[in-house]
XYZ file of C-alpha atoms in Angstrom:
768
model
C 130.990 136.666 56.465
C 128.119 138.948 56.516
C 126.460 136.225 54.387
C 126.822 134.227 57.766
C 125.683 136.339 59.691
C 122.563 136.724 57.937
C 122.301 133.477 58.342
C 123.268 132.078 62.117
C 122.619 135.419 63.421
C 118.086 134.493 64.369
C 119.218 131.218 65.673
C 122.222 131.893 68.326
C 119.419 135.586 69.347
C 116.466 133.008 69.040
C 117.615 129.967 71.132
C 115.792 130.216 74.435
C 113.767 133.631 73.869
C 109.579 133.105 74.918
C 108.502 135.904 72.650
C 105.555 137.302 72.769
C 102.249 135.850 71.204
C 104.517 133.312 70.903
C 108.502 133.685 68.487
C 111.226 134.076 68.042
C 113.132 136.847 66.601
C 114.267 137.420 62.808
C 117.495 139.539 62.892
C 118.433 138.443 59.127
C 114.668 139.136 58.421
C 114.619 142.727 60.087
C 119.120 143.423 58.762
C 117.092 142.702 55.030
C 114.930 145.548 56.116
C 117.611 147.853 57.271
C 116.192 147.854 60.287
C 115.826 145.571 63.696
C 112.651 144.086 63.677
C 110.389 141.998 65.874
C 109.149 139.127 62.812
C 105.614 138.059 62.050
C 104.942 135.302 63.813
C 102.469 132.358 62.557
C 100.454 130.443 64.484
C 97.167 128.426 64.266
C 95.201 129.158 66.907
C 92.093 128.215 64.722
C 93.139 125.295 62.567
C 94.574 127.139 59.651
C 97.882 130.132 59.731
C 97.552 133.206 60.554
C 99.262 136.089 62.189
C 99.651 136.242 66.021
C 98.989 140.457 66.795
C 95.830 139.408 64.479
C 93.838 136.611 66.021
C 91.134 137.090 69.231
C 92.148 134.574 70.999
C 94.617 134.363 74.369
C 97.656 131.945 72.496
C 101.217 131.594 73.233
C 103.686 129.997 71.754
C 107.631 128.737 71.868
C 109.468 128.042 68.218
C 112.923 126.991 66.636
C 115.876 126.515 69.420
C 114.619 128.507 72.531
C 112.970 125.099 73.189
C 116.922 123.940 73.794
C 117.725 126.430 76.286
C 114.315 125.611 78.404
C 114.929 121.199 78.107
C 118.822 121.473 77.916
C 118.985 119.086 80.932
C 117.297 116.582 79.957
C 113.724 117.325 81.187
C 110.399 115.261 80.623
C 107.438 117.999 79.520
C 107.539 119.891 82.831
C 110.119 122.300 81.858
C 107.560 123.871 79.713
C 105.963 124.781 83.870
C 106.248 128.558 84.142
C 107.848 129.607 80.531
C 104.617 130.773 79.260
C 101.533 133.269 80.869
C 99.306 130.655 83.438
C 100.452 127.761 82.578
C 101.913 125.460 85.474
C 102.921 121.678 84.395
C 104.010 118.978 88.174
C 103.406 115.207 88.232
C 102.961 112.936 91.142
C 104.319 110.216 89.001
C 108.107 111.790 87.650
C 108.903 111.827 83.549
C 105.490 110.131 83.104
C 101.517 111.996 83.110
C 101.890 115.641 83.391
C 99.129 117.720 84.882
C 98.905 121.111 83.488
C 96.843 123.765 84.523
C 96.084 126.870 82.687
C 94.259 130.591 84.361
C 94.694 127.490 87.468
C 92.673 125.175 86.265
C 93.397 121.871 85.692
C 93.583 118.168 87.900
C 95.247 116.582 90.904
C 94.228 113.033 89.691
C 96.164 110.091 90.174
C 94.252 107.609 88.544
C 95.988 106.429 85.198
C 91.742 107.600 83.495
C 92.302 110.768 84.952
C 90.181 113.646 82.732
C 92.065 117.153 82.832
C 90.172 120.279 81.406
C 93.518 121.821 79.705
C 93.838 119.015 75.977
C 96.721 118.483 74.991
C 96.928 118.096 70.962
C 100.251 116.566 69.205
C 100.493 117.536 64.971
C 96.140 118.177 64.883
C 96.028 114.465 67.201
C 94.361 114.695 70.317
C 96.096 112.936 73.433
C 93.499 111.158 76.018
C 94.869 109.307 78.369
C 97.200 111.209 80.793
C 100.290 108.903 79.496
C 99.984 109.495 76.041
C 100.692 113.244 77.901
C 104.488 112.831 78.549
C 105.595 111.917 74.677
C 108.573 113.353 75.081
C 109.645 116.890 73.303
C 112.029 116.740 69.865
C 112.235 117.812 66.477
C 109.759 120.401 67.401
C 108.364 123.512 65.163
C 106.044 125.138 67.284
C 104.877 124.382 70.913
C 101.430 127.411 71.143
C 99.474 127.079 73.860
C 96.174 128.482 73.876
C 94.741 130.119 77.050
C 90.692 130.380 77.687
C 88.186 127.139 76.740
C 87.983 126.574 72.977
C 85.205 124.182 72.727
C 84.667 125.123 69.232
C 86.532 124.631 67.138
C 88.724 121.668 69.799
C 85.881 120.373 71.367
C 87.147 117.535 73.620
C 87.020 118.542 77.587
C 88.738 122.078 76.549
C 87.504 124.402 79.911
C 90.773 125.581 80.421
C 92.926 125.138 76.967
C 94.370 123.595 75.170
C 98.670 122.753 74.858
C 98.944 121.558 70.739
C 102.622 121.090 69.367
C 103.952 120.869 65.691
C 106.635 118.533 64.801
C 108.676 119.712 62.215
C 107.553 118.243 59.028
C 109.416 116.239 55.659
C 110.706 119.107 52.602
C 112.306 118.607 50.024
C 114.598 120.956 51.099
C 118.104 117.807 52.576
C 118.187 118.676 56.506
C 118.821 117.481 60.107
C 120.853 117.751 62.854
C 122.782 116.130 65.835
C 122.696 116.666 69.124
C 124.414 115.342 71.903
C 124.619 117.059 76.109
C 126.743 115.245 78.577
C 125.249 116.781 82.394
C 124.844 115.852 86.202
C 125.115 112.201 87.672
C 125.344 111.418 84.205
C 123.186 112.699 82.394
C 123.322 111.556 78.539
C 120.453 113.891 76.338
C 120.808 112.921 72.362
C 118.824 113.417 69.738
C 118.895 113.954 65.722
C 116.836 114.616 62.652
C 117.505 113.748 59.319
C 114.796 114.490 55.704
C 114.664 115.370 52.373
C 113.029 114.076 49.304
C 113.205 110.334 48.090
C 111.110 111.661 44.600
C 110.031 114.292 43.436
C 107.091 114.297 45.123
C 107.120 112.568 48.282
C 109.664 113.568 51.083
C 110.226 111.995 54.905
C 111.235 113.179 57.971
C 113.140 110.532 60.684
C 113.423 111.958 64.176
C 114.435 110.176 67.447
C 115.865 111.047 71.312
C 117.934 109.407 73.676
C 118.077 111.028 77.779
C 119.186 108.238 79.979
C 120.356 109.195 83.634
C 122.079 107.359 86.290
C 120.478 106.242 89.279
C 121.369 107.876 92.174
C 119.673 108.156 95.463
C 121.192 105.940 97.669
C 118.872 103.928 100.553
C 120.121 103.360 104.098
C 117.273 102.460 105.151
C 118.463 98.452 108.123
C 118.672 95.529 105.940
C 117.546 97.447 102.899
C 120.703 99.561 101.921
C 121.584 99.831 98.448
C 123.461 102.430 96.422
C 122.430 104.320 93.705
C 118.740 102.701 93.823
C 116.968 105.102 92.196
C 115.966 108.368 90.054
C 118.230 107.043 87.316
C 116.602 105.878 83.759
C 117.040 105.671 79.927
C 114.036 107.004 77.675
C 114.092 106.546 73.922
C 111.599 107.894 70.881
C 111.714 108.213 67.785
C 109.282 109.638 65.036
C 109.417 108.776 61.018
C 107.202 110.934 58.591
C 106.314 110.777 55.250
C 104.929 113.421 52.616
C 103.394 113.176 49.911
C 102.824 116.626 47.785
C 100.930 116.146 44.967
C 98.679 119.704 41.960
C 95.988 120.114 44.688
C 96.229 116.530 47.357
C 98.737 116.285 50.568
C 98.930 113.141 52.163
C 100.586 112.875 55.766
C 101.752 109.978 57.272
C 103.409 110.226 61.133
C 104.428 106.987 63.498
C 106.073 107.186 67.143
C 106.603 105.642 69.697
C 107.868 106.175 73.498
C 109.818 103.855 75.694
C 110.630 104.496 79.172
C 112.715 102.293 81.682
C 113.386 104.239 85.288
C 111.759 105.060 88.301
C 108.960 107.367 89.761
C 109.233 110.181 91.375
C 111.022 109.886 95.178
C 108.804 110.482 97.255
C 110.237 111.849 101.132
C 108.628 111.145 104.784
C 107.383 114.504 106.926
C 109.596 115.966 104.447
C 108.758 119.528 106.139
C 109.319 120.543 109.309
C 105.651 120.363 111.553
C 103.502 123.442 111.451
C 105.980 124.702 108.254
C 106.119 124.949 104.539
C 110.368 124.683 105.150
C 111.912 120.794 104.124
C 113.494 119.102 107.291
C 116.659 119.942 108.178
C 118.697 116.627 107.733
C 117.133 116.207 104.541
C 118.959 114.761 101.875
C 118.152 114.590 98.105
C 120.259 112.162 97.193
C 119.347 109.387 99.977
C 115.787 108.045 101.228
C 115.039 105.081 103.728
C 112.208 102.711 102.186
C 111.375 99.689 103.114
C 110.106 99.276 99.376
C 112.831 100.572 97.183
C 114.102 97.596 95.717
C 110.631 97.307 93.784
C 110.593 101.266 92.854
C 109.631 101.560 88.901
C 108.398 102.607 86.015
C 108.107 101.188 82.672
C 106.019 102.529 79.978
C 105.885 102.283 76.138
C 103.585 104.408 74.026
C 102.855 104.404 70.049
C 100.790 106.407 67.503
C 100.662 106.689 64.119
C 97.985 109.144 62.174
C 97.063 110.186 58.718
C 96.134 113.644 57.691
C 94.629 114.075 53.661
C 94.680 117.603 51.892
C 92.176 118.106 48.856
C 92.262 121.471 47.561
C 89.369 121.614 46.000
C 88.372 125.113 44.161
C 87.435 127.696 47.088
C 87.777 125.047 49.012
C 90.436 122.501 51.562
C 89.084 119.379 52.941
C 90.777 117.587 55.176
C 90.960 114.072 56.556
C 93.180 113.120 59.929
C 92.880 109.599 60.931
C 94.596 108.390 64.227
C 95.392 105.783 66.670
C 97.006 105.999 70.052
C 98.270 102.813 72.961
C 100.153 103.501 76.046
C 100.860 100.662 78.784
C 102.174 101.267 81.680
C 103.685 100.024 84.777
C 104.998 102.176 87.775
C 105.496 101.036 91.670
C 106.377 103.144 93.868
C 107.322 102.843 97.667
C 104.644 106.250 98.210
C 104.783 106.424 102.592
C 108.395 106.613 101.590
C 109.892 105.593 104.336
C 110.306 101.633 106.901
C 107.460 100.381 109.469
C 109.490 102.195 112.624
C 108.069 104.190 115.850
C 107.595 108.713 114.802
C 107.768 109.276 118.929
C 111.742 108.729 118.761
C 112.340 111.602 116.656
C 113.268 109.215 113.311
C 111.674 111.520 110.190
C 111.878 108.064 107.987
C 110.287 105.936 109.965
C 106.391 105.427 109.297
C 103.393 103.960 111.759
C 102.813 101.308 109.275
C 104.160 101.384 105.160
C 102.076 101.309 101.935
C 103.167 100.617 98.298
C 100.958 101.141 96.013
C 101.373 99.858 91.502
C 99.270 101.111 88.983
C 99.318 99.566 85.117
C 97.752 99.401 82.375
C 97.897 96.880 80.341
C 95.709 97.924 77.704
C 95.507 100.574 75.437
C 93.511 102.237 72.284
C 92.138 105.402 71.221
C 90.574 105.555 67.866
C 90.207 109.133 66.151
C 89.123 110.633 63.351
C 88.301 113.907 62.508
C 86.234 115.120 58.952
C 86.878 119.262 58.365
C 86.017 121.592 54.787
C 88.010 125.060 55.094
C 86.706 128.000 52.915
C 89.579 129.355 50.758
C 88.237 132.880 50.402
C 89.881 136.157 50.398
C 86.568 138.479 50.867
C 84.828 139.212 53.272
C 84.046 135.487 54.074
C 85.468 132.469 55.088
C 83.890 129.122 57.522
C 84.909 126.024 58.199
C 82.682 123.063 58.990
C 83.746 119.529 60.395
C 82.864 115.859 62.256
C 84.977 114.384 64.773
C 84.869 110.910 66.196
C 86.657 109.414 69.626
C 86.715 105.888 70.967
C 89.218 104.794 73.777
C 89.344 101.752 75.423
C 91.199 101.301 78.564
C 92.378 98.772 81.191
C 93.581 99.980 84.653
C 94.969 97.009 87.034
C 95.615 99.020 90.972
C 97.695 96.271 93.441
C 98.520 96.517 96.872
C 100.556 95.331 98.483
C 101.662 94.109 102.072
C 104.176 95.876 104.706
C 107.472 94.651 103.910
C 110.270 93.976 106.570
C 113.752 93.133 106.587
C 112.959 88.718 106.864
C 109.992 88.996 104.773
C 110.008 87.103 102.090
C 108.176 88.188 98.519
C 105.426 85.542 97.194
C 106.571 86.725 93.745
C 110.434 87.912 94.047
C 108.992 90.348 90.741
C 106.293 92.023 92.197
C 106.372 90.944 96.193
C 103.448 90.206 98.387
C 100.213 90.966 97.150
C 97.278 92.234 99.138
C 94.892 93.050 96.480
C 93.805 93.825 93.192
C 91.492 96.172 91.871
C 90.670 96.699 87.870
C 89.319 99.076 86.551
C 87.431 98.589 82.518
C 86.463 101.715 80.952
C 85.253 102.623 77.715
C 84.457 106.435 75.878
C 82.673 106.987 72.311
C 81.998 110.679 71.921
C 81.181 112.344 68.613
C 80.520 115.953 67.693
C 79.768 118.447 64.993
C 81.103 121.720 64.627
C 81.428 124.499 62.294
C 83.284 128.291 62.254
C 82.415 131.557 60.477
C 84.554 134.538 60.167
C 83.299 137.757 59.109
C 84.889 141.013 57.837
C 82.810 143.815 57.999
C 85.291 146.279 57.085
C 89.022 146.483 57.242
C 89.096 147.473 61.143
C 86.995 145.249 62.423
C 85.656 141.601 61.927
C 83.860 138.858 64.173
C 84.041 135.078 64.580
C 80.778 133.029 65.166
C 81.676 128.886 66.417
C 78.896 126.434 67.511
C 79.863 122.528 68.277
C 77.491 118.862 69.789
C 78.957 116.986 71.015
C 77.625 114.377 72.381
C 80.256 111.613 74.810
C 79.250 108.487 77.018
C 81.383 106.061 79.635
C 80.560 102.405 80.040
C 82.589 101.742 82.966
C 83.309 98.609 85.646
C 85.395 98.270 88.939
C 85.952 95.224 90.446
C 87.679 94.821 94.110
C 89.258 90.597 94.176
C 90.863 88.976 97.162
C 91.554 91.773 99.273
C 91.181 90.340 103.154
C 91.771 94.560 104.406
C 88.572 95.651 103.325
C 85.154 96.391 105.713
C 82.306 95.109 104.390
C 83.734 93.674 101.441
C 82.476 90.420 100.237
C 85.512 88.002 100.990
C 87.500 90.950 100.223
C 85.058 90.458 97.111
C 83.237 94.256 95.229
C 81.849 95.029 91.297
C 80.393 97.439 90.117
C 79.111 98.972 86.969
C 78.238 102.728 85.560
C 78.075 104.627 82.541
C 77.025 108.103 82.660
C 77.050 110.653 79.445
C 75.820 113.858 78.918
C 75.768 116.347 75.250
C 76.166 120.231 75.116
C 76.308 122.984 73.197
C 79.416 124.437 73.183
C 79.860 128.255 71.698
C 82.364 131.618 71.180
C 81.736 134.792 69.464
C 85.431 136.993 69.717
C 85.837 140.045 67.822
C 89.352 142.413 66.652
C 88.957 146.256 66.014
C 92.169 147.005 64.615
C 92.976 151.181 66.010
C 95.920 151.618 64.204
C 98.252 149.032 62.022
C 100.032 148.234 65.184
C 97.175 148.084 67.629
C 94.401 145.584 67.789
C 91.654 145.003 70.099
C 89.636 141.826 70.615
C 87.109 141.111 72.655
C 85.997 136.657 73.290
C 82.698 135.645 75.279
C 83.224 131.665 75.203
C 81.077 127.545 76.204
C 82.819 124.749 76.929
C 82.670 121.778 78.819
C 83.444 118.441 80.152
C 82.427 114.976 80.158
C 81.442 113.851 83.285
C 84.164 111.936 85.566
C 85.165 108.041 86.435
C 87.156 107.673 89.728
C 87.170 104.175 90.118
C 89.929 103.054 93.171
C 88.125 100.827 94.958
C 91.224 99.048 97.036
C 90.252 100.767 99.870
C 86.923 102.255 100.379
C 85.246 100.372 97.453
C 83.073 103.731 96.070
C 83.054 104.957 91.641
C 82.074 107.852 92.986
C 81.197 109.595 89.034
C 81.529 113.636 88.629
C 79.058 115.121 86.097
C 79.705 117.285 83.278
C 80.914 121.080 83.739
C 80.186 123.962 82.196
C 83.037 127.267 81.629
C 81.741 130.129 80.142
C 84.574 133.100 79.766
C 84.623 136.218 79.463
C 88.129 137.419 77.520
C 89.198 140.758 76.310
C 92.595 142.082 75.837
C 95.495 144.091 73.217
C 97.792 143.602 71.266
C 100.445 145.639 69.969
C 103.528 146.528 67.728
C 105.636 150.050 69.518
C 108.197 151.438 69.549
C 108.336 151.200 65.121
C 109.305 147.060 65.671
C 111.243 146.623 68.678
C 108.692 145.952 70.836
C 105.797 144.047 70.970
C 103.420 143.855 74.592
C 100.179 142.179 74.463
C 98.110 142.394 77.734
C 94.620 140.164 78.455
C 92.466 140.666 80.820
C 89.388 137.277 81.390
C 86.130 136.224 84.323
C 85.251 132.404 84.116
C 82.336 131.694 85.308
C 82.759 127.531 85.962
C 79.368 125.226 87.113
C 79.849 121.733 88.060
C 83.381 122.348 88.763
C 84.979 118.356 88.194
C 87.014 118.728 91.456
C 88.959 115.273 92.930
C 90.144 115.178 96.956
C 93.095 112.822 97.063
C 94.371 111.254 100.101
C 93.172 111.223 103.422
C 92.906 107.854 105.667
C 92.133 105.445 103.196
C 94.457 107.643 100.295
C 92.227 106.843 97.642
C 90.373 109.445 95.100
C 87.273 111.022 95.731
C 85.567 112.886 91.993
C 83.166 115.631 93.538
C 81.071 118.539 91.440
C 81.865 122.154 93.085
C 77.703 124.298 92.676
C 80.329 126.635 92.015
C 84.127 128.174 90.725
C 85.311 131.562 89.774
C 88.990 133.286 88.347
C 89.595 136.286 87.113
C 93.322 137.399 86.446
C 95.290 139.693 83.662
C 97.840 138.177 81.647
C 100.826 139.753 80.048
C 103.257 138.779 77.229
C 106.277 141.745 76.353
C 109.591 141.546 73.297
C 112.294 143.878 72.850
C 115.154 144.806 70.857
C 117.146 146.961 73.305
C 120.008 146.494 71.171
C 121.256 144.636 68.344
C 122.635 142.337 70.187
C 119.983 142.050 73.577
C 116.738 140.740 73.266
C 114.487 140.432 76.082
C 111.804 139.425 76.587
C 108.802 139.789 79.768
C 105.990 138.242 80.919
C 103.395 138.519 83.820
C 100.278 136.472 84.966
C 98.112 136.311 88.020
C 95.654 133.953 88.340
C 93.047 134.324 91.113
C 90.316 131.447 91.439
C 88.070 130.831 93.986
C 85.635 127.921 95.351
C 82.226 128.793 95.387
C 80.552 125.613 97.181
C 79.464 126.764 101.140
C 78.678 123.305 102.456
C 81.324 121.034 100.899
C 83.506 119.674 102.561
C 86.276 117.050 102.539
C 88.986 114.246 104.635
C 91.902 116.757 104.950
C 95.031 114.990 106.127
C 95.083 110.831 107.339
C 98.175 111.000 109.267
C 96.734 113.348 111.697
C 99.997 114.708 112.177
C 99.299 118.436 109.455
C 98.175 121.840 110.790
C 94.997 122.340 108.793
C 94.097 126.053 108.223
C 90.300 125.656 106.930
C 87.016 125.376 109.665
C 87.252 121.291 110.463
C 84.566 118.331 111.799
C 85.089 114.891 112.703
C 82.579 112.029 111.105
C 82.829 107.807 111.706
C 84.872 106.411 109.504
C 86.024 102.577 108.820
C 89.432 103.251 110.505
C 88.313 105.417 113.136
C 87.618 109.238 112.668
C 87.487 111.757 109.957
C 88.316 114.982 109.793
C 86.527 116.789 107.087
C 88.006 120.207 106.389
C 85.433 123.045 104.291
C 86.365 124.146 101.353
C 84.729 127.232 100.564
C 86.182 130.077 99.421
C 89.870 128.147 99.167
C 91.517 128.219 95.489
C 92.053 125.782 93.199
C 95.175 123.116 94.671
C 98.201 123.424 91.945
C 96.906 127.258 91.477
C 99.597 130.061 91.426
C 98.264 133.166 91.177
C 101.151 134.479 89.777
C 103.682 133.743 87.199
C 106.572 135.395 85.735
C 109.172 134.723 82.939
C 111.955 137.143 82.297
C 114.975 136.281 79.299
C 117.849 138.185 77.644
C 119.539 136.676 74.691
C 123.030 138.166 73.401
C 125.066 137.510 70.398
C 127.917 139.169 69.431
C 130.213 138.198 66.130
C 133.467 137.041 67.312
C 136.188 135.942 64.142
C 134.101 133.197 61.662
C 131.546 132.807 63.806
C 129.001 133.999 66.733
C 129.062 134.038 70.498
C 125.484 133.985 72.987
C 124.961 133.602 75.944
C 120.813 133.254 77.069
C 119.846 134.279 80.801
C 116.239 133.329 81.849
C 114.859 133.251 84.951
C 111.011 131.698 86.000
C 109.279 132.683 88.944
C 105.648 131.011 90.223
C 103.966 131.675 93.491
C 102.392 130.037 96.154
C 100.317 126.754 95.484
C 97.908 124.553 98.032
C 98.633 120.852 96.856
C 95.455 119.433 97.962
C 91.879 120.972 98.359
C 92.016 121.662 101.355
C 95.013 124.277 103.131
C 97.809 122.572 105.816
C 100.611 124.786 107.011
C 102.807 121.108 105.268
C 101.157 121.006 101.913
C 101.764 124.153 100.354
C 104.286 124.988 98.239
C 106.811 127.315 98.361
C 106.959 130.111 95.750
C 109.744 128.542 93.296
C 112.810 131.159 91.684
C 114.856 129.398 89.438
C 117.533 130.159 87.207
C 118.786 128.659 84.152
C 121.741 130.374 81.763
C 123.132 128.809 78.527
C 125.877 130.272 76.163
C 128.205 129.006 73.945
C 130.314 129.484 70.630
C 128.970 128.463 66.365
C 129.857 128.654 63.168
C 129.724 127.206 59.920
C 132.675 125.189 57.956
C 131.095 123.960 54.928
C 127.571 122.994 54.481
C 127.017 121.908 58.187
C 126.789 125.073 61.067
C 128.225 123.841 64.269
C 127.273 124.670 67.983
C 129.041 124.103 71.315
C 127.534 125.230 74.876
C 127.511 125.196 78.247
C 124.346 125.169 79.830
C 123.092 125.450 84.159
C 119.101 124.586 85.044
C 118.889 126.000 88.847
C 121.512 127.782 88.969
C 120.938 128.613 93.076
C 119.854 124.921 93.589
C 116.697 125.905 95.023
C 114.911 123.796 96.486
C 110.932 123.945 97.765
C 108.498 121.044 98.211
C 106.306 120.489 94.627
C 103.322 118.177 95.969
C 102.440 115.878 98.563
C 100.598 112.044 100.051
C 98.727 113.076 103.074
C 97.426 109.376 104.013
C 99.604 108.081 106.545
C 101.815 110.441 107.690
C 103.949 113.949 105.359
C 105.276 113.185 102.819
C 106.408 114.897 99.488
C 108.295 115.169 96.754
C 111.129 118.891 95.664
C 111.670 120.524 92.319
C 115.075 119.060 90.239
C 118.455 119.814 92.048
C 120.855 121.788 89.922
C 121.919 120.943 86.458
C 124.978 121.733 84.754
C 126.328 120.287 81.244
C 128.067 120.988 78.190
C 126.131 119.965 74.437
C 127.228 120.141 70.536
C 125.246 120.148 68.272
C 126.056 120.064 64.504
C 122.975 120.969 61.601
C 123.790 120.080 57.962
C 121.161 121.656 54.933
């Protein structure tokens, strides 16, 4: 029994743990040493394997089976929100198009060519288009979040930081697993993987995921009644990898795909009680009153492949990564959330005029190539240099539809009657050369200097066809082309000083940029807007420490950043448009805490906390406020003429950035105890996300309340023969707390709410 305990205890106790600096605690290793200690956590934040405690970067990670607890309800990538300091994730599409925010920096743009200041990298390949960022999480070795500018080694659009996923890689050892869970509203979540050696040099790993949920939202709009019309989905994904390992050469091939067929996130009209952000009393999460709910759909298909080649040449490693990614999506929703009616009559589900739109990527391709040469010296000096190339070709169609009523007949049974169509064509070409040098001046002090030159160019055309309701358009037609370009030198300087064997102090100054962005959704206002490049300089220092003779870990960082020409997205208003603009300046500062503790031989606790303060600094900057005229704007306002009547403008100087909570915190407790021939485990976590504003302007109805979510997972595992078995039960959002998490402001106070309570049970078998 002792052998079993050493093998499985670390798996049980780490299930669901977010460890300080990114790790799991291996009790088995600690027992072998005669005392429970936290294990050394390795990360690849600087494109080589390093001890997280010695890296001069604020980095946290989710590793191993801890991912199972947070994603146990079949959640998409948004399950990461709040689980790591300073990280928030949200979406107005649902299971696709996640938007990431680090230290308050993100982008609320909902168009399909939106760029984000948080880079997203999977298996060493940047995923630029927002649809690529929604790929499901399964069979993953580690997730790393690097906070602060990462413009030297990663380069492309990283002023806020990056999220980095590394899949489990093939090996010569035969192993695998199969897992299935069933939960609330018929949700099924299954995943499996198997791998091993094919020859002495060639190994393979195949992994897959299936997630589904029944439609459960009833539509009760008169004339459009249908039970179980919305809320369901079927999401399938798979990955196959081949690894060849020779004496001094290795090759890793990766192919992956995803296919999602479901419904988009549900919009609810007039979700808030006027003058507050309280959900109206008659709201029901499983009922809508929509006159276009029957057309709601979201279909996503992505695929990609990469080839990573590595040569060991004397004291150097030469790496080549060649990759291709492709994405397609068609997403349509009733964005007003209601039906055409008479709001003054007191029906909150009625809106003055209906709106349904659809967005489509019929064609997309991304190609990247990276070449990197890194030294493998064991002395004082190490360095790496590289070249990077990026090309993307993208087509976007946006459709606007006639308002529908019970007697209307669609011109197209599949898509309904259509007002107009706008098309965007975007081609992006970027390249960079970069280098980084590390030098150990003494055993206790080391310095890193990095430099990157980036060149970025876009060719863009927007066209509007046959739209009868656009003032001033030439027969409803419009076309405009732009081709912004820019280059920039990013840099960073960081140092690490070992105060004693258990405490490291680091400091870092870093500069990065985001290339020009384009917004061409011209259905309503025919304005193609371009945001110039934004730049950021960040100052950061922190302490990384192991305490209590290895039984505790505390990492603390403080930072300040100054951003010039920050790219902002003015969303909504009367025209329901996206408009890009630049703020003169934006500042931010904060503090981040990661900690992990072995409380007893059976209990481990983690606690992290972050405070992020952001402020827009541009005294003359104003944006259009809610077009409905029913929201309570708390910023100074004025009015200007508009094509559909006066437009209310709100000054945003001094406001915090949208979807930027000041406080994020997470607490976990994990317990494990040997019982009979196996082990009982229990895990609980509590996540807090502070208040957020949904838009650049502030309004009482469009402020998201603080959100507290509690999760728990408990179960029993045992080994029989060569297999390990596990049964568990879990719950997410234990208290069933619901708050408004996003808004649409152009014709009523429409909004979305967070996921309801989810209860489920799971079974897993692992084989070796």
